[in-house]
Amino acid sequence: MRIFVTKNYQELSYKAADIVEDYLKNSSAVLGLATGSTPMGLYRELISRYENNGLSFQNVQTINLDEYIGLDRNHLQSYHTFMRENFFSHIDIPSHQTHIPNGLAEPLDVECSRYEKLINEIGPPDVQVLGIGENGHIGFNEPGSKFSSETHVIQLASSTRKANARFFDSVDQVPTHAITMGIKSILKSRQILLLASGTKKAAAIKRLLDGGIDEKFPASALLQHSDVVLIADREAWSEVSSSSETIFNVEYL
Ligand code: PGA
């Protein structure tokens, strides 16, 4: 794992954009994308480079990690809406080249198989952008998820529903289930770009680097991948032990 520690969230977003932009030099790049607060600065920066520096997404394909079950794609809090409003509608990517699981599909197991097939056919992503949950989830793979899992339906942990309630009127409105790429699906990506910002993520980053590989902490599966780049800002990095700092290849920006 290569690690960059940045002064703040803005610098984290620039560094992540530099890495993604490198892949876009190959015009037919496949990007694995994530929702949530953490990648929003990355998306803002990529939009700015599209508007000001001629960065183009015309031949890019994107594959998103997950979607809530039961929300229409036009629901304000669906991940379809998130991606459209925060990224896709601001760049030149044709919408048929953007892929997100369909949380209203029936039956859902057929949708899961379709999505995994799509990952194998279009992907795997050259780079997969990932956030990390406070409980160590990646995508919606909650603690206890099998590392051998491909795209599947998952029941959200109550801590995840509470954390995401900030986007809904109340926690009761947060869907109980989601479709998510499995851990095995995520590990198919050629490179993984894990982003962590803020003190709320400090314990998870410490656990990731100090705690060893364990299905109780899904992000620890990333330790089995040969090309992971972690970008953490100082706050998210603040609890990592000095012994981990020496084991891993850490660069302070
Ligand atoms: P966040 O979510 O970026 O909104 O913190 C990350 C996650 O829960 O995976």
Coordinates of N, CA and C and ligand atoms in Angstrom, one line a residue:
M1 N 0.9 -1.2 0.0 CA 0.0 0.0 0.0 C 0.9 1.2 0.0
R2 N 0.6 2.2 -0.9 CA 1.3 3.5 -0.9 C 0.3 4.4 -0.2
I3 N 0.9 5.3 0.7 CA 0.1 6.2 1.5 C 0.5 7.6 1.3
F4 N -0.4 8.5 1.0 CA -0.2 9.9 1.0 C -1.0 10.6 2.1
V5 N -0.3 11.4 2.9 CA -1.0 12.1 4.0 C -1.0 13.6 3.6
T6 N -2.2 14.2 3.5 CA -2.3 15.5 3.0 C -2.6 16.5 4.2
K7 N -2.4 17.8 4.0 CA -2.6 18.7 5.0 C -4.1 18.8 5.3
N8 N -4.9 18.7 4.3 CA -6.4 18.9 4.5 C -7.2 18.2 3.4
Y9 N -8.5 18.4 3.5 CA -9.4 17.7 2.5 C -9.2 18.2 1.1
Q10 N -8.9 19.5 1.0 CA -8.7 20.1 -0.4 C -7.5 19.5 -1.1
E11 N -6.4 19.3 -0.3 CA -5.2 18.7 -0.9 C -5.4 17.2 -1.2
L12 N -6.2 16.6 -0.4 CA -6.6 15.2 -0.6 C -7.3 15.1 -2.0
S13 N -8.2 16.0 -2.2 CA -9.0 16.0 -3.4 C -8.2 16.2 -4.6
Y14 N -7.2 17.2 -4.5 CA -6.3 17.4 -5.7 C -5.5 16.2 -6.0
K15 N -4.9 15.6 -4.9 CA -4.0 14.4 -5.2 C -4.8 13.3 -5.8
A16 N -6.1 13.1 -5.3 CA -6.9 12.0 -5.9 C -7.2 12.4 -7.4
A17 N -7.4 13.6 -7.7 CA -7.7 14.0 -9.0 C -6.5 13.8 -9.9
D18 N -5.3 14.1 -9.4 CA -4.1 13.9 -10.2 C -4.0 12.4 -10.6
I19 N -4.3 11.5 -9.6 CA -4.2 10.1 -9.9 C -5.2 9.6 -11.0
V20 N -6.5 10.1 -10.8 CA -7.5 9.7 -11.7 C -7.2 10.3 -13.1
E21 N -6.7 11.6 -13.1 CA -6.4 12.2 -14.4 C -5.4 11.4 -15.2
D22 N -4.4 10.8 -14.5 CA -3.4 10.0 -15.2 C -4.1 8.9 -16.0
Y23 N -5.1 8.3 -15.4 CA -5.8 7.2 -16.1 C -6.6 7.7 -17.3
L24 N -7.0 9.0 -17.2 CA -7.8 9.5 -18.3 C -7.0 9.8 -19.6
K25 N -5.6 9.8 -19.4 CA -4.8 9.9 -20.6 C -5.0 8.8 -21.6
N26 N -5.4 7.6 -21.0 CA -6.0 6.5 -21.8 C -7.5 6.8 -22.0
S27 N -7.9 7.3 -23.2 CA -9.2 7.8 -23.3 C -10.3 6.8 -23.0
S28 N -10.0 5.5 -23.1 CA -11.1 4.5 -22.8 C -10.9 3.9 -21.4
A29 N -10.5 4.8 -20.5 CA -10.3 4.3 -19.1 C -11.7 3.9 -18.5
V30 N -11.6 2.9 -17.6 CA -12.8 2.5 -16.8 C -12.5 2.9 -15.4
L31 N -13.4 3.8 -14.9 CA -13.3 4.3 -13.5 C -14.3 3.6 -12.6
G32 N -13.9 3.1 -11.5 CA -14.8 2.7 -10.5 C -15.1 3.8 -9.5
L33 N -16.4 4.2 -9.3 CA -16.7 5.4 -8.6 C -17.5 5.1 -7.3
A34 N -17.5 6.0 -6.4 CA -18.1 5.9 -5.1 C -19.0 7.1 -4.8
T35 N -20.0 6.9 -4.0 CA -20.8 8.1 -3.5 C -20.3 8.4 -2.1
G36 N -21.0 9.4 -1.4 CA -20.7 9.8 -0.1 C -20.0 11.1 -0.1
S37 N -19.7 11.6 1.1 CA -19.1 13.0 1.2 C -17.7 13.0 0.7
T38 N -17.0 11.9 1.0 CA -15.5 11.9 0.8 C -15.1 12.2 -0.7
P39 N -15.7 11.5 -1.7 CA -15.2 11.8 -3.0 C -15.8 13.1 -3.7
M40 N -16.6 13.9 -2.9 CA -17.2 15.0 -3.6 C -16.1 16.1 -4.0
G41 N -15.1 16.2 -3.2 CA -14.0 17.2 -3.6 C -13.3 16.7 -4.8
L42 N -13.1 15.4 -4.9 CA -12.5 14.8 -6.1 C -13.3 15.1 -7.4
Y43 N -14.7 14.9 -7.2 CA -15.5 15.2 -8.4 C -15.5 16.7 -8.7
R44 N -15.5 17.5 -7.7 CA -15.5 19.0 -8.0 C -14.2 19.3 -8.8
E45 N -13.1 18.7 -8.4 CA -11.8 19.0 -9.0 C -11.8 18.5 -10.4
L46 N -12.3 17.3 -10.7 CA -12.3 16.7 -12.0 C -13.2 17.6 -12.9
I47 N -14.4 18.1 -12.4 CA -15.3 19.0 -13.1 C -14.5 20.2 -13.5
S48 N -13.8 20.8 -12.6 CA -13.0 22.0 -12.8 C -11.9 21.8 -13.9
R49 N -11.3 20.6 -13.9 CA -10.3 20.3 -14.9 C -11.0 20.1 -16.3
Y50 N -12.2 19.5 -16.3 CA -13.0 19.4 -17.5 C -13.3 20.8 -18.1
E51 N -13.7 21.7 -17.2 CA -14.2 23.0 -17.6 C -13.0 23.9 -18.1
N52 N -11.9 23.7 -17.4 CA -10.8 24.7 -17.6 C -9.6 24.1 -18.3
N53 N -9.4 22.8 -18.2 CA -8.1 22.2 -18.8 C -8.3 21.2 -19.9
G54 N -9.5 21.1 -20.4 CA -9.8 20.2 -21.5 C -9.8 18.7 -21.2
L55 N -9.9 18.4 -19.9 CA -10.1 17.0 -19.6 C -11.4 16.5 -20.1
S56 N -11.3 15.3 -20.8 CA -12.6 14.8 -21.4 C -12.9 13.4 -20.9
F57 N -14.2 13.1 -20.8 CA -14.6 11.8 -20.3 C -15.5 11.1 -21.4
Q58 N -15.3 11.6 -22.6 CA -16.2 11.1 -23.7 C -16.1 9.6 -24.0
N59 N -15.0 9.0 -23.8 CA -14.8 7.6 -24.0 C -14.6 6.8 -22.8
V60 N -14.9 7.4 -21.6 CA -14.7 6.7 -20.3 C -15.9 5.9 -20.0
Q61 N -15.8 4.8 -19.3 CA -16.9 4.1 -18.7 C -16.7 4.2 -17.2
T62 N -17.9 4.3 -16.5 CA -17.8 4.3 -15.1 C -18.7 3.2 -14.5
I63 N -18.2 2.7 -13.4 CA -18.9 1.6 -12.7 C -19.0 2.0 -11.2
N64 N -20.2 2.2 -10.7 CA -20.4 2.6 -9.3 C -20.5 1.4 -8.4
L65 N -20.2 1.6 -7.2 CA -20.1 0.5 -6.2 C -21.5 0.0 -5.8
D66 N -22.5 0.9 -5.6 CA -23.7 0.4 -4.9 C -24.9 1.3 -5.2
E67 N -26.0 0.9 -4.8 CA -27.3 1.7 -4.8 C -28.2 1.1 -3.8
Y68 N -29.0 2.0 -3.2 CA -30.1 1.6 -2.3 C -31.1 0.8 -3.0
I69 N -31.7 -0.2 -2.3 CA -32.8 -0.9 -2.8 C -34.1 -0.1 -2.4
G70 N -35.0 0.0 -3.4 CA -36.3 0.6 -3.1 C -36.4 2.0 -3.5
L71 N -35.3 2.7 -3.8 CA -35.5 4.1 -4.2 C -35.5 4.2 -5.7
D72 N -36.4 5.0 -6.3 CA -36.4 5.2 -7.7 C -35.1 6.0 -8.1
R73 N -34.6 5.7 -9.3 CA -33.3 6.4 -9.7 C -33.4 7.9 -9.6
N74 N -34.6 8.5 -9.7 CA -34.8 9.9 -9.6 C -35.0 10.4 -8.2
H75 N -35.1 9.5 -7.2 CA -35.3 9.9 -5.8 C -34.1 10.8 -5.4
L76 N -34.4 11.8 -4.6 CA -33.3 12.8 -4.3 C -32.1 12.1 -3.7
Q77 N -32.3 11.0 -2.9 CA -31.1 10.4 -2.2 C -30.6 9.1 -2.9
S78 N -31.2 8.8 -4.1 CA -30.6 7.6 -4.8 C -29.2 7.9 -5.2
Y79 N -28.4 6.9 -5.4 CA -27.0 7.1 -5.8 C -27.0 7.5 -7.3
H80 N -28.0 7.1 -8.1 CA -28.1 7.6 -9.4 C -28.2 9.2 -9.4
T81 N -29.0 9.7 -8.5 CA -29.2 11.2 -8.4 C -27.9 11.8 -8.0
F82 N -27.3 11.2 -6.9 CA -26.0 11.7 -6.4 C -25.0 11.8 -7.5
M83 N -24.8 10.8 -8.3 CA -23.8 10.8 -9.3 C -24.1 11.8 -10.4
R84 N -25.4 11.9 -10.8 CA -25.8 12.8 -11.8 C -25.6 14.3 -11.4
E85 N -26.0 14.6 -10.1 CA -25.9 16.0 -9.7 C -24.5 16.4 -9.3
N86 N -23.7 15.4 -8.8 CA -22.4 15.8 -8.3 C -21.3 15.6 -9.3
F87 N -21.6 14.9 -10.4 CA -20.5 14.6 -11.4 C -21.0 14.5 -12.8
F88 N -21.8 13.5 -13.1 CA -22.0 13.2 -14.6 C -22.7 14.4 -15.3
S89 N -23.6 15.1 -14.7 CA -24.3 16.2 -15.5 C -23.3 17.4 -15.8
H90 N -22.1 17.4 -15.1 CA -21.2 18.5 -15.3 C -20.1 18.2 -16.3
I91 N -20.0 16.9 -16.8 CA -18.9 16.6 -17.6 C -19.5 16.0 -18.9
D92 N -18.6 15.6 -19.9 CA -19.0 15.2 -21.2 C -19.2 13.7 -21.3
I93 N -19.5 13.0 -20.3 CA -19.6 11.5 -20.4 C -21.0 11.2 -20.9
P94 N -21.2 10.4 -21.9 CA -22.5 9.9 -22.4 C -23.1 9.1 -21.3
S95 N -24.4 9.3 -21.0 CA -25.0 8.6 -19.8 C -25.0 7.1 -20.0
H96 N -25.0 6.6 -21.2 CA -25.0 5.1 -21.4 C -23.7 4.5 -21.0
Q97 N -22.7 5.3 -20.8 CA -21.4 4.8 -20.3 C -21.2 4.8 -18.8
T98 N -22.3 5.2 -18.1 CA -22.2 5.2 -16.7 C -23.1 4.1 -16.1
H99 N -22.6 3.4 -15.2 CA -23.2 2.1 -14.7 C -23.4 2.2 -13.2
I100 N -24.6 1.9 -12.8 CA -24.9 1.9 -11.3 C -26.0 0.8 -11.2
P101 N -25.9 0.0 -10.1 CA -26.9 -1.1 -9.9 C -28.3 -0.5 -9.9
N102 N -29.3 -1.2 -10.3 CA -30.7 -0.8 -10.3 C -31.3 -1.3 -9.1
G103 N -31.6 -0.5 -8.1 CA -32.2 -0.9 -6.8 C -33.6 -1.2 -6.9
L104 N -34.3 -1.0 -8.0 CA -35.7 -1.4 -8.2 C -35.9 -2.6 -9.0
A105 N -34.8 -3.2 -9.5 CA -34.9 -4.4 -10.4 C -35.6 -5.6 -9.7
E106 N -36.3 -6.3 -10.4 CA -36.8 -7.6 -9.9 C -36.6 -8.7 -10.9
P107 N -36.2 -9.9 -10.5 CA -35.7 -10.2 -9.1 C -34.3 -9.6 -8.9
L108 N -34.0 -9.3 -7.7 CA -32.7 -8.6 -7.4 C -31.5 -9.5 -7.6
D109 N -31.7 -10.8 -7.5 CA -30.5 -11.7 -7.7 C -30.1 -11.7 -9.2
V110 N -31.1 -11.5 -10.1 CA -30.7 -11.4 -11.5 C -30.0 -10.1 -11.7
E111 N -30.4 -9.0 -11.1 CA -29.7 -7.8 -11.2 C -28.3 -7.9 -10.7
C112 N -28.1 -8.6 -9.6 CA -26.7 -8.7 -9.0 C -25.8 -9.5 -10.0
S113 N -26.4 -10.6 -10.7 CA -25.6 -11.3 -11.6 C -25.3 -10.4 -12.9
R114 N -26.3 -9.7 -13.3 CA -26.1 -8.8 -14.5 C -25.0 -7.8 -14.2
Y115 N -25.0 -7.3 -13.0 CA -24.0 -6.2 -12.6 C -22.6 -6.8 -12.6
E116 N -22.5 -8.0 -12.0 CA -21.1 -8.6 -11.9 C -20.6 -9.0 -13.3
K117 N -21.5 -9.4 -14.1 CA -21.1 -9.7 -15.5 C -20.6 -8.4 -16.2
L118 N -21.3 -7.3 -15.9 CA -20.9 -6.1 -16.5 C -19.5 -5.6 -16.0
I119 N -19.3 -5.8 -14.7 CA -17.9 -5.5 -14.2 C -16.9 -6.3 -15.0
N120 N -17.2 -7.6 -15.2 CA -16.2 -8.4 -15.9 C -16.0 -8.0 -17.4
E121 N -17.1 -7.6 -18.0 CA -17.1 -7.3 -19.4 C -16.5 -5.9 -19.7
I122 N -17.0 -4.9 -19.0 CA -16.6 -3.5 -19.2 C -15.3 -3.3 -18.5
G123 N -15.2 -3.8 -17.3 CA -14.1 -3.6 -16.4 C -13.1 -4.7 -16.5
P124 N -12.4 -5.0 -15.4 CA -12.5 -4.4 -14.2 C -12.0 -2.9 -14.2
P125 N -12.4 -2.1 -13.3 CA -11.9 -0.7 -13.4 C -10.4 -0.6 -13.3
D126 N -9.9 0.4 -14.1 CA -8.4 0.7 -14.0 C -8.1 1.2 -12.6
V127 N -9.1 2.0 -12.1 CA -8.9 2.5 -10.7 C -10.3 2.5 -10.0
Q128 N -10.4 2.1 -8.8 CA -11.6 2.1 -8.1 C -11.5 3.1 -6.9
V129 N -12.3 4.2 -7.0 CA -12.3 5.1 -5.9 C -13.2 4.5 -4.7
L130 N -12.6 4.6 -3.5 CA -13.4 4.1 -2.4 C -13.3 5.0 -1.2
G131 N -14.4 5.1 -0.5 CA -14.4 5.7 0.9 C -14.4 4.6 1.9
I132 N -14.3 4.9 3.1 CA -14.3 3.9 4.2 C -15.4 4.3 5.2
G133 N -16.2 3.3 5.6 CA -17.2 3.6 6.7 C -16.5 3.7 8.0
E134 N -17.1 4.3 9.0 CA -16.5 4.4 10.4 C -16.4 2.9 10.9
N135 N -17.3 2.0 10.4 CA -17.2 0.6 10.9 C -16.3 -0.2 9.9
G136 N -15.6 0.4 9.0 CA -14.7 -0.3 8.1 C -15.4 -0.8 6.8
H137 N -16.7 -0.4 6.6 CA -17.3 -0.9 5.4 C -16.7 -0.3 4.2
I138 N -16.7 -1.1 3.1 CA -16.3 -0.5 1.8 C -17.4 -0.9 0.8
G139 N -17.8 0.1 -0.1 CA -19.1 -0.1 -0.7 C -20.1 -0.2 0.4
F140 N -21.0 -1.1 0.3 CA -21.9 -1.3 1.5 C -21.6 -2.7 2.1
N141 N -20.4 -3.2 1.9 CA -20.0 -4.4 2.5 C -19.7 -4.2 4.0
E142 N -20.8 -4.6 4.8 CA -20.7 -4.3 6.2 C -19.8 -5.3 6.9
P143 N -19.5 -5.1 8.2 CA -18.6 -6.0 8.9 C -19.2 -7.4 8.9
G144 N -18.4 -8.4 8.6 CA -18.9 -9.8 8.5 C -19.1 -10.2 7.1
S145 N -19.0 -9.3 6.1 CA -19.2 -9.7 4.7 C -18.1 -10.6 4.3
K146 N -18.4 -11.6 3.5 CA -17.4 -12.5 3.1 C -16.5 -11.8 2.1
F147 N -15.2 -12.1 2.2 CA -14.2 -11.5 1.3 C -14.4 -12.1 -0.1
S148 N -15.1 -13.3 -0.2 CA -15.3 -14.0 -1.4 C -16.6 -13.5 -2.2
S149 N -17.2 -12.4 -1.6 CA -18.5 -12.0 -2.2 C -18.4 -11.2 -3.4
E150 N -19.3 -11.5 -4.4 CA -19.5 -10.6 -5.6 C -20.7 -9.8 -5.3
T151 N -21.2 -9.1 -6.4 CA -22.3 -8.2 -6.2 C -23.5 -8.9 -5.6
H152 N -24.0 -8.3 -4.5 CA -25.1 -9.0 -3.7 C -26.0 -7.9 -3.0
V153 N -27.1 -8.5 -2.5 CA -28.0 -7.6 -1.7 C -27.5 -7.7 -0.2
I154 N -27.4 -6.5 0.4 CA -27.0 -6.5 1.8 C -27.9 -5.7 2.7
Q155 N -28.1 -6.2 3.9 CA -28.9 -5.4 4.9 C -27.9 -4.4 5.6
L156 N -28.3 -3.2 5.6 CA -27.4 -2.1 6.1 C -27.3 -2.2 7.6
A157 N -26.1 -2.0 8.1 CA -25.9 -2.0 9.6 C -26.7 -0.8 10.1
S158 N -27.1 -0.9 11.4 CA -27.9 0.3 11.9 C -27.0 1.5 12.0
S159 N -25.7 1.3 12.3 CA -24.8 2.4 12.4 C -24.6 3.1 11.0
T160 N -24.7 2.3 9.9 CA -24.6 2.9 8.6 C -25.9 3.7 8.3
R161 N -27.0 3.2 8.7 CA -28.3 3.9 8.4 C -28.3 5.2 9.2
K162 N -27.8 5.1 10.5 CA -27.7 6.4 11.3 C -26.7 7.4 10.6
A163 N -25.6 6.9 10.2 CA -24.6 7.8 9.6 C -25.2 8.5 8.3
N164 N -26.0 7.7 7.6 CA -26.6 8.3 6.3 C -27.9 9.0 6.5
A165 N -28.4 9.0 7.8 CA -29.7 9.7 8.0 C -29.5 11.2 7.8
R166 N -28.3 11.7 7.8 CA -28.1 13.1 7.6 C -28.6 13.6 6.2
F167 N -28.8 12.6 5.3 CA -29.2 13.0 4.0 C -30.8 12.8 3.8
F168 N -31.4 12.2 4.8 CA -32.8 12.0 4.8 C -33.5 12.8 5.9
D169 N -34.9 12.8 5.9 CA -35.6 13.5 6.9 C -35.4 12.9 8.3
S170 N -35.4 11.5 8.2 CA -35.2 10.8 9.5 C -34.5 9.4 9.2
V171 N -34.0 8.8 10.2 CA -33.3 7.5 10.0 C -34.3 6.5 9.5
D172 N -35.6 6.6 9.8 CA -36.6 5.6 9.3 C -36.7 5.6 7.8
Q173 N -36.3 6.8 7.2 CA -36.5 6.9 5.7 C -35.3 6.3 5.0
V174 N -34.2 6.0 5.7 CA -33.0 5.4 5.1 C -33.3 4.0 4.7
P175 N -33.1 3.6 3.5 CA -33.5 2.2 3.1 C -32.7 1.2 4.0
T176 N -33.3 0.0 4.1 CA -32.7 -1.0 5.0 C -31.8 -1.9 4.2
H177 N -31.9 -1.9 2.9 CA -31.0 -2.8 2.1 C -30.4 -2.0 0.9
A178 N -29.4 -2.6 0.4 CA -28.7 -2.1 -0.8 C -28.2 -3.2 -1.7
I179 N -27.9 -2.8 -2.9 CA -27.1 -3.7 -3.8 C -25.7 -3.2 -3.7
T180 N -24.7 -4.0 -3.5 CA -23.3 -3.6 -3.5 C -22.4 -4.5 -4.2
M181 N -21.4 -4.0 -4.9 CA -20.4 -4.8 -5.4 C -19.8 -5.5 -4.1
G182 N -19.4 -6.8 -4.3 CA -18.9 -7.5 -3.2 C -17.4 -7.2 -3.0
I183 N -16.8 -7.7 -2.0 CA -15.4 -7.4 -1.7 C -14.5 -8.0 -2.8
K184 N -14.9 -9.2 -3.3 CA -14.2 -9.9 -4.4 C -14.3 -9.0 -5.6
S185 N -15.5 -8.5 -5.9 CA -15.7 -7.6 -7.1 C -14.8 -6.4 -7.0
I186 N -14.7 -5.8 -5.8 CA -13.9 -4.6 -5.6 C -12.4 -4.9 -5.8
L187 N -12.0 -6.0 -5.3 CA -10.6 -6.4 -5.4 C -10.1 -6.7 -6.9
K188 N -11.1 -6.9 -7.8 CA -10.8 -7.1 -9.2 C -10.1 -5.9 -9.8
S189 N -10.4 -4.7 -9.3 CA -9.9 -3.4 -9.9 C -8.4 -3.5 -9.9
R190 N -7.8 -2.8 -10.9 CA -6.4 -2.9 -11.1 C -5.7 -2.1 -10.0
Q191 N -6.3 -0.9 -9.7 CA -5.8 -0.1 -8.6 C -6.9 0.3 -7.7
I192 N -6.7 0.5 -6.5 CA -7.7 1.0 -5.5 C -7.3 2.3 -4.9
L193 N -8.1 3.3 -5.0 CA -7.8 4.6 -4.4 C -8.7 4.8 -3.3
L194 N -8.2 4.6 -2.1 CA -9.0 4.8 -0.8 C -8.8 6.2 -0.3
L195 N -9.9 6.8 0.0 CA -9.8 8.2 0.5 C -10.4 8.3 1.9
A196 N -9.8 9.0 2.8 CA -10.3 9.1 4.2 C -10.0 10.5 4.7
S197 N -11.1 11.2 5.1 CA -10.9 12.6 5.6 C -11.6 12.8 6.9
G198 N -11.0 13.5 7.8 CA -11.6 13.9 9.1 C -11.4 13.0 10.2
T199 N -11.6 13.5 11.4 CA -11.3 12.8 12.6 C -12.3 11.6 12.8
K200 N -13.5 11.7 12.2 CA -14.4 10.6 12.3 C -13.9 9.3 11.6
K201 N -12.9 9.4 10.7 CA -12.4 8.3 10.1 C -11.1 7.8 10.7
A202 N -10.6 8.5 11.7 CA -9.3 8.2 12.3 C -9.2 6.8 12.9
A203 N -10.2 6.4 13.6 CA -10.2 5.1 14.2 C -10.2 4.0 13.1
A204 N -11.0 4.2 12.1 CA -11.0 3.2 11.0 C -9.7 3.1 10.3
I205 N -9.0 4.2 10.1 CA -7.7 4.1 9.4 C -6.6 3.5 10.3
K206 N -6.7 3.8 11.6 CA -5.8 3.1 12.5 C -6.1 1.6 12.5
R207 N -7.4 1.2 12.5 CA -7.7 -0.2 12.5 C -7.2 -0.9 11.3
L208 N -7.4 -0.2 10.1 CA -7.0 -0.7 8.9 C -5.5 -1.1 8.9
L209 N -4.7 -0.1 9.4 CA -3.2 -0.3 9.3 C -2.6 -1.1 10.4
D210 N -3.3 -1.0 11.6 CA -2.7 -1.7 12.8 C -3.4 -3.0 13.1
G211 N -4.5 -3.3 12.5 CA -5.4 -4.4 13.0 C -5.3 -5.7 12.3
G212 N -4.7 -5.9 11.2 CA -4.6 -7.2 10.5 C -5.9 -7.4 9.7
I213 N -5.8 -8.6 8.9 CA -6.9 -8.9 8.0 C -8.0 -9.7 8.7
D214 N -9.2 -9.2 8.6 CA -10.3 -9.9 9.4 C -11.6 -9.5 8.7
E215 N -12.5 -10.5 8.5 CA -13.8 -10.2 7.8 C -14.7 -9.2 8.7
K216 N -14.3 -9.1 10.0 CA -15.1 -8.2 10.8 C -14.8 -6.8 10.5
F217 N -13.7 -6.6 9.7 CA -13.4 -5.2 9.3 C -13.1 -5.2 7.8
P218 N -14.2 -5.0 7.0 CA -14.2 -5.3 5.6 C -13.0 -4.6 4.9
A219 N -12.6 -3.4 5.2 CA -11.6 -2.7 4.5 C -10.3 -3.4 4.6
S220 N -10.1 -4.3 5.6 CA -8.8 -5.0 5.8 C -8.6 -5.9 4.6
A221 N -9.6 -6.2 3.8 CA -9.4 -7.0 2.6 C -8.5 -6.3 1.6
L222 N -8.4 -5.0 1.7 CA -7.6 -4.3 0.8 C -6.1 -4.6 1.0
L223 N -5.8 -5.1 2.2 CA -4.4 -5.4 2.5 C -3.9 -6.6 1.6
Q224 N -4.9 -7.3 1.0 CA -4.6 -8.4 0.1 C -4.4 -8.0 -1.3
H225 N -4.6 -6.7 -1.6 CA -4.5 -6.3 -3.0 C -3.1 -5.7 -3.2
S226 N -2.6 -5.9 -4.4 CA -1.2 -5.5 -4.7 C -1.0 -4.0 -5.0
D227 N -2.1 -3.3 -5.3 CA -2.0 -1.9 -5.7 C -3.0 -1.0 -5.1
V228 N -2.8 -0.7 -3.8 CA -3.8 0.2 -3.1 C -3.0 1.5 -2.8
V229 N -3.7 2.6 -3.1 CA -3.2 4.0 -2.7 C -4.2 4.5 -1.7
L230 N -3.7 4.8 -0.5 CA -4.5 5.5 0.5 C -4.1 7.0 0.5
I231 N -5.1 7.8 0.4 CA -4.9 9.2 0.6 C -5.7 9.6 1.9
A232 N -5.0 10.1 2.9 CA -5.7 10.4 4.1 C -5.3 11.9 4.5
D233 N -6.2 12.7 5.0 CA -5.8 14.0 5.4 C -5.3 13.8 6.9
R234 N -4.7 14.9 7.4 CA -4.0 14.8 8.7 C -5.0 14.3 9.8
E235 N -6.2 14.7 9.7 CA -7.2 14.4 10.7 C -7.5 12.9 10.7
A236 N -7.7 12.3 9.5 CA -7.9 10.9 9.4 C -6.7 10.1 9.8
W237 N -5.5 10.7 9.6 CA -4.3 9.9 9.9 C -3.9 10.0 11.4
S238 N -4.6 10.8 12.1 CA -4.1 11.3 13.5 C -3.9 10.1 14.5
E239 N -4.6 9.0 14.3 CA -4.5 7.9 15.3 C -3.6 6.8 14.9
V240 N -3.0 6.8 13.7 CA -2.1 5.7 13.3 C -0.9 5.6 14.1
S241 N -0.5 4.4 14.5 CA 0.6 4.2 15.4 C 1.9 4.5 14.6
S242 N 3.0 4.8 15.4 CA 4.3 5.1 14.8 C 4.8 3.8 14.1
S243 N 4.5 2.6 14.7 CA 5.1 1.4 14.1 C 4.5 1.2 12.7
S244 N 3.2 1.5 12.5 CA 2.6 1.4 11.2 C 3.2 2.4 10.2
E245 N 3.6 3.6 10.7 CA 4.2 4.6 9.9 C 5.5 4.0 9.3
T246 N 6.2 3.2 10.1 CA 7.4 2.7 9.5 C 7.2 1.5 8.6
I247 N 6.2 0.7 8.8 CA 5.9 -0.5 8.0 C 5.5 -0.1 6.6
F248 N 4.6 0.9 6.5 CA 4.0 1.3 5.3 C 4.9 2.5 4.6
N249 N 4.6 2.6 3.3 CA 5.4 3.6 2.6 C 4.6 4.9 2.6
V250 N 4.9 5.8 3.5 CA 4.1 7.0 3.8 C 4.8 8.2 3.3
E251 N 4.1 9.0 2.5 CA 4.6 10.3 2.0 C 3.7 11.4 2.5
Y252 N 4.3 12.4 3.2 CA 3.6 13.5 3.7 C 3.6 14.6 2.6
L253 N 2.4 15.1 2.2 CA 2.4 16.1 1.2 C 2.1 17.5 1.8
Ligands
PGA1 P1 -18.6 9.2 3.5 O1 -19.0 7.6 3.4 O2 -17.7 9.4 2.4 O3 -19.9 9.9 3.4 O4 -18.0 9.3 4.8 C1 -18.0 6.7 3.2 C2 -18.7 5.3 3.4 O5 -19.6 5.2 4.2 O6 -18.3 4.4 2.7

